[in-house]
Amino acid sequence: LDAAALTNDENARLAGKNPEALRRLEDLPIELHEGADVRAAYHRVLPGALADSLSGARLGPMRIQYVRMEERATIKRMAGYYRRVARVRDGRPIDDGLWIDTYRPATAAGLRCSLDVFIRLPEHRGGRDVDPDAEHNMVIEVLSIEAREP
């Protein structure tokens, strides 16, 4: 999704448009942290034009949204903020940071939202020895997928 966002940005630049106009952050199901430095954003609604070529198939709407930010902050601050807005108590440790995930009703009736927030410290593989109160360079990725309830 990061590569798709960067490709969309480049295509916009080549067409003489501002790539930031493609970033539909107002559609995200959570509020990004104050001062978020958004480096990439991707938004896709499916089936879109594909629906016409799949006549007879029962397709539900699916909205995929992705945002990548780069920050210098404390893991404690970022993890605390995103756990709070995602309304989860914990996150799952990953090799280079933390994964926060939740599954909840979406804003539209009959839809569910899968929300994932990855807080990664690219310079700290195996991040167990990371000081949560020290500032680190980090990459924060938010992935939201809204689809019909099963």
mmCIF file of C-alpha atoms in Angstrom:
data_model
loop_
_atom_site.group_PDB
_atom_site.id
_atom_site.type_symbol
_atom_site.label_atom_id
_atom_site.label_comp_id
_atom_site.label_asym_id
_atom_site.label_seq_id
_atom_site.Cartn_x
_atom_site.Cartn_y
_atom_site.Cartn_z
ATOM 1 C CA LEU A 1 0.000 0.000 0.000
ATOM 2 C CA ASP A 2 2.934 2.299 0.643
ATOM 3 C CA ALA A 3 4.214 1.670 -2.906
ATOM 4 C CA ALA A 4 0.707 2.280 -4.313
ATOM 5 C CA ALA A 5 0.485 5.589 -2.419
ATOM 6 C CA LEU A 6 3.874 6.693 -3.730
ATOM 7 C CA THR A 7 2.881 5.716 -7.284
ATOM 8 C CA ASN A 8 -0.333 7.751 -6.964
ATOM 9 C CA ASP A 9 1.698 10.729 -5.708
ATOM 10 C CA GLU A 10 4.108 10.472 -8.638
ATOM 11 C CA ASN A 11 1.268 10.151 -11.162
ATOM 12 C CA ALA A 12 -0.355 13.260 -9.679
ATOM 13 C CA ARG A 13 2.919 15.188 -9.936
ATOM 14 C CA LEU A 14 3.362 14.100 -13.568
ATOM 15 C CA ALA A 15 -0.187 15.283 -14.310
ATOM 16 C CA GLY A 16 0.626 18.681 -12.789
ATOM 17 C CA LYS A 17 -1.541 18.104 -9.699
ATOM 18 C CA ASN A 18 -0.758 18.402 -6.020
ATOM 19 C CA PRO A 19 -0.297 14.874 -4.560
ATOM 20 C CA GLU A 20 -1.621 16.040 -1.207
ATOM 21 C CA ALA A 21 -5.045 16.461 -2.827
ATOM 22 C CA LEU A 22 -5.185 12.638 -3.067
ATOM 23 C CA ARG A 23 -4.841 12.196 0.684
ATOM 24 C CA ARG A 24 -8.363 11.684 2.000
ATOM 25 C CA LEU A 25 -7.504 11.712 5.678
ATOM 26 C CA GLU A 26 -10.970 12.890 6.679
ATOM 27 C CA ASP A 27 -12.284 9.395 5.860
ATOM 28 C CA LEU A 28 -10.090 7.617 8.417
ATOM 29 C CA PRO A 29 -12.041 6.028 11.270
ATOM 30 C CA ILE A 30 -9.579 7.476 13.828
ATOM 31 C CA GLU A 31 -7.968 10.850 14.342
ATOM 32 C CA LEU A 32 -4.227 10.994 13.650
ATOM 33 C CA HIS A 33 -1.989 12.404 16.376
ATOM 34 C CA GLU A 34 -1.439 16.148 16.499
ATOM 35 C CA GLY A 35 1.233 17.323 14.078
ATOM 36 C CA ALA A 36 1.265 14.008 12.178
ATOM 37 C CA ASP A 37 3.812 14.124 9.350
ATOM 38 C CA VAL A 38 1.912 12.194 6.674
ATOM 39 C CA ARG A 39 4.335 10.904 4.035
ATOM 40 C CA ALA A 40 1.970 8.629 2.100
ATOM 41 C CA ALA A 41 -1.742 7.943 1.908
ATOM 42 C CA TYR A 42 -3.785 5.514 -0.176
ATOM 43 C CA HIS A 43 -7.548 5.254 -0.495
ATOM 44 C CA ARG A 44 -9.489 2.718 -2.585
ATOM 45 C CA VAL A 45 -13.168 1.813 -2.707
ATOM 46 C CA LEU A 46 -13.991 -1.580 -4.184
ATOM 47 C CA PRO A 47 -15.492 -2.898 -6.360
ATOM 48 C CA GLY A 48 -15.647 0.513 -8.077
ATOM 49 C CA ALA A 49 -15.524 0.146 -11.881
ATOM 50 C CA LEU A 50 -14.867 -3.581 -11.439
ATOM 51 C CA ALA A 51 -18.541 -4.112 -10.525
ATOM 52 C CA ASP A 52 -19.648 -3.636 -14.147
ATOM 53 C CA SER A 53 -17.468 -6.495 -15.392
ATOM 54 C CA LEU A 54 -18.636 -8.864 -12.643
ATOM 55 C CA SER A 55 -22.350 -8.922 -13.359
ATOM 56 C CA GLY A 56 -24.186 -11.495 -11.325
ATOM 57 C CA ALA A 57 -21.571 -11.500 -8.568
ATOM 58 C CA ARG A 58 -22.805 -10.227 -5.247
ATOM 59 C CA LEU A 59 -20.235 -7.656 -4.219
ATOM 60 C CA GLY A 60 -20.329 -5.567 -1.103
ATOM 61 C CA PRO A 61 -18.571 -2.290 -0.670
ATOM 62 C CA MET A 62 -15.048 -2.368 0.693
ATOM 63 C CA ARG A 63 -13.049 0.714 1.588
ATOM 64 C CA ILE A 64 -9.293 0.427 2.111
ATOM 65 C CA GLN A 65 -7.388 3.323 3.629
ATOM 66 C CA TYR A 66 -3.693 3.499 4.418
ATOM 67 C CA VAL A 67 -1.560 6.265 5.903
ATOM 68 C CA ARG A 68 2.189 6.274 6.627
ATOM 69 C CA MET A 69 3.765 8.856 8.891
ATOM 70 C CA GLU A 70 7.356 9.393 9.966
ATOM 71 C CA GLU A 71 8.006 10.923 13.370
ATOM 72 C CA ARG A 72 10.624 11.455 16.004
ATOM 73 C CA ALA A 73 8.810 10.809 19.277
ATOM 74 C CA THR A 74 8.670 8.480 22.241
ATOM 75 C CA ILE A 75 7.146 5.036 21.785
ATOM 76 C CA LYS A 76 5.258 5.635 25.043
ATOM 77 C CA ARG A 77 3.523 8.743 23.621
ATOM 78 C CA MET A 78 2.652 7.232 20.236
ATOM 79 C CA ALA A 79 1.557 3.858 21.626
ATOM 80 C CA GLY A 80 -0.521 5.556 24.333
ATOM 81 C CA TYR A 81 -2.230 7.839 21.829
ATOM 82 C CA TYR A 82 -3.087 5.136 19.285
ATOM 83 C CA ARG A 83 -4.250 2.631 21.923
ATOM 84 C CA ARG A 84 -6.558 5.351 23.245
ATOM 85 C CA VAL A 85 -8.079 6.331 19.870
ATOM 86 C CA ALA A 86 -8.361 2.680 18.769
ATOM 87 C CA ARG A 87 -9.935 1.889 22.158
ATOM 88 C CA VAL A 88 -7.681 -1.072 22.942
ATOM 89 C CA ARG A 89 -5.760 -1.812 26.136
ATOM 90 C CA ASP A 90 -2.633 -3.336 24.653
ATOM 91 C CA GLY A 91 -0.737 -3.893 21.481
ATOM 92 C CA ARG A 92 1.173 -6.857 20.159
ATOM 93 C CA PRO A 93 4.960 -6.677 20.089
ATOM 94 C CA ILE A 94 6.490 -7.104 16.627
ATOM 95 C CA ASP A 95 10.151 -7.356 15.655
ATOM 96 C CA ASP A 96 10.666 -3.619 15.377
ATOM 97 C CA GLY A 97 7.833 -2.116 17.406
ATOM 98 C CA LEU A 98 4.173 -2.512 18.253
ATOM 99 C CA TRP A 99 1.019 -3.587 16.394
ATOM 100 C CA ILE A 100 -2.333 -2.282 17.643
ATOM 101 C CA ASP A 101 -5.413 -3.869 16.094
ATOM 102 C CA THR A 102 -9.152 -3.851 16.574
ATOM 103 C CA TYR A 103 -12.318 -4.931 14.785
ATOM 104 C CA ARG A 104 -15.478 -2.896 15.313
ATOM 105 C CA PRO A 105 -18.661 -1.604 13.682
ATOM 106 C CA ALA A 106 -18.047 0.963 10.939
ATOM 107 C CA THR A 107 -19.875 4.261 10.618
ATOM 108 C CA ALA A 108 -22.297 2.856 8.008
ATOM 109 C CA ALA A 109 -24.876 0.245 9.026
ATOM 110 C CA GLY A 110 -24.006 -3.352 8.109
ATOM 111 C CA LEU A 111 -20.281 -2.660 7.779
ATOM 112 C CA ARG A 112 -17.372 -3.643 10.040
ATOM 113 C CA CYS A 113 -14.004 -1.968 10.316
ATOM 114 C CA SER A 114 -10.677 -3.703 10.782
ATOM 115 C CA LEU A 115 -8.159 -1.168 12.087
ATOM 116 C CA ASP A 116 -4.425 -1.798 12.363
ATOM 117 C CA VAL A 117 -1.784 0.634 13.621
ATOM 118 C CA PHE A 118 1.871 -0.308 13.279
ATOM 119 C CA ILE A 119 4.400 1.712 15.260
ATOM 120 C CA ARG A 120 7.800 0.672 13.988
ATOM 121 C CA LEU A 121 11.295 1.666 15.014
ATOM 122 C CA PRO A 122 13.303 0.807 11.880
ATOM 123 C CA GLU A 123 16.631 1.276 13.687
ATOM 124 C CA HIS A 124 15.727 -1.178 16.482
ATOM 125 C CA ARG A 125 15.170 -4.731 15.279
ATOM 126 C CA GLY A 126 13.979 -6.919 18.148
ATOM 127 C CA GLY A 127 12.954 -3.723 20.025
ATOM 128 C CA ARG A 128 12.898 -5.296 23.493
ATOM 129 C CA ASP A 129 15.676 -3.003 24.766
ATOM 130 C CA VAL A 130 13.998 0.213 23.604
ATOM 131 C CA ASP A 131 13.588 2.938 26.210
ATOM 132 C CA PRO A 132 9.877 3.885 25.967
ATOM 133 C CA ASP A 133 10.625 7.403 27.279
ATOM 134 C CA ALA A 134 13.435 8.197 24.821
ATOM 135 C CA GLU A 135 12.762 9.772 21.441
ATOM 136 C CA HIS A 136 13.252 7.515 18.425
ATOM 137 C CA ASN A 137 12.787 7.795 14.689
ATOM 138 C CA MET A 138 9.640 5.852 13.937
ATOM 139 C CA VAL A 139 7.284 4.947 11.153
ATOM 140 C CA ILE A 140 3.586 4.844 12.016
ATOM 141 C CA GLU A 141 1.237 3.112 9.589
ATOM 142 C CA VAL A 142 -2.554 3.053 9.858
ATOM 143 C CA LEU A 143 -4.578 0.557 7.820
ATOM 144 C CA SER A 144 -8.359 0.626 7.850
ATOM 145 C CA ILE A 145 -10.536 -1.846 5.939
ATOM 146 C CA GLU A 146 -14.306 -1.445 6.003
ATOM 147 C CA ALA A 147 -16.417 -4.250 4.539
ATOM 148 C CA ARG A 148 -19.849 -5.857 4.834
ATOM 149 C CA GLU A 149 -20.379 -7.823 8.029
ATOM 150 C CA PRO A 150 -20.006 -11.573 7.485
#
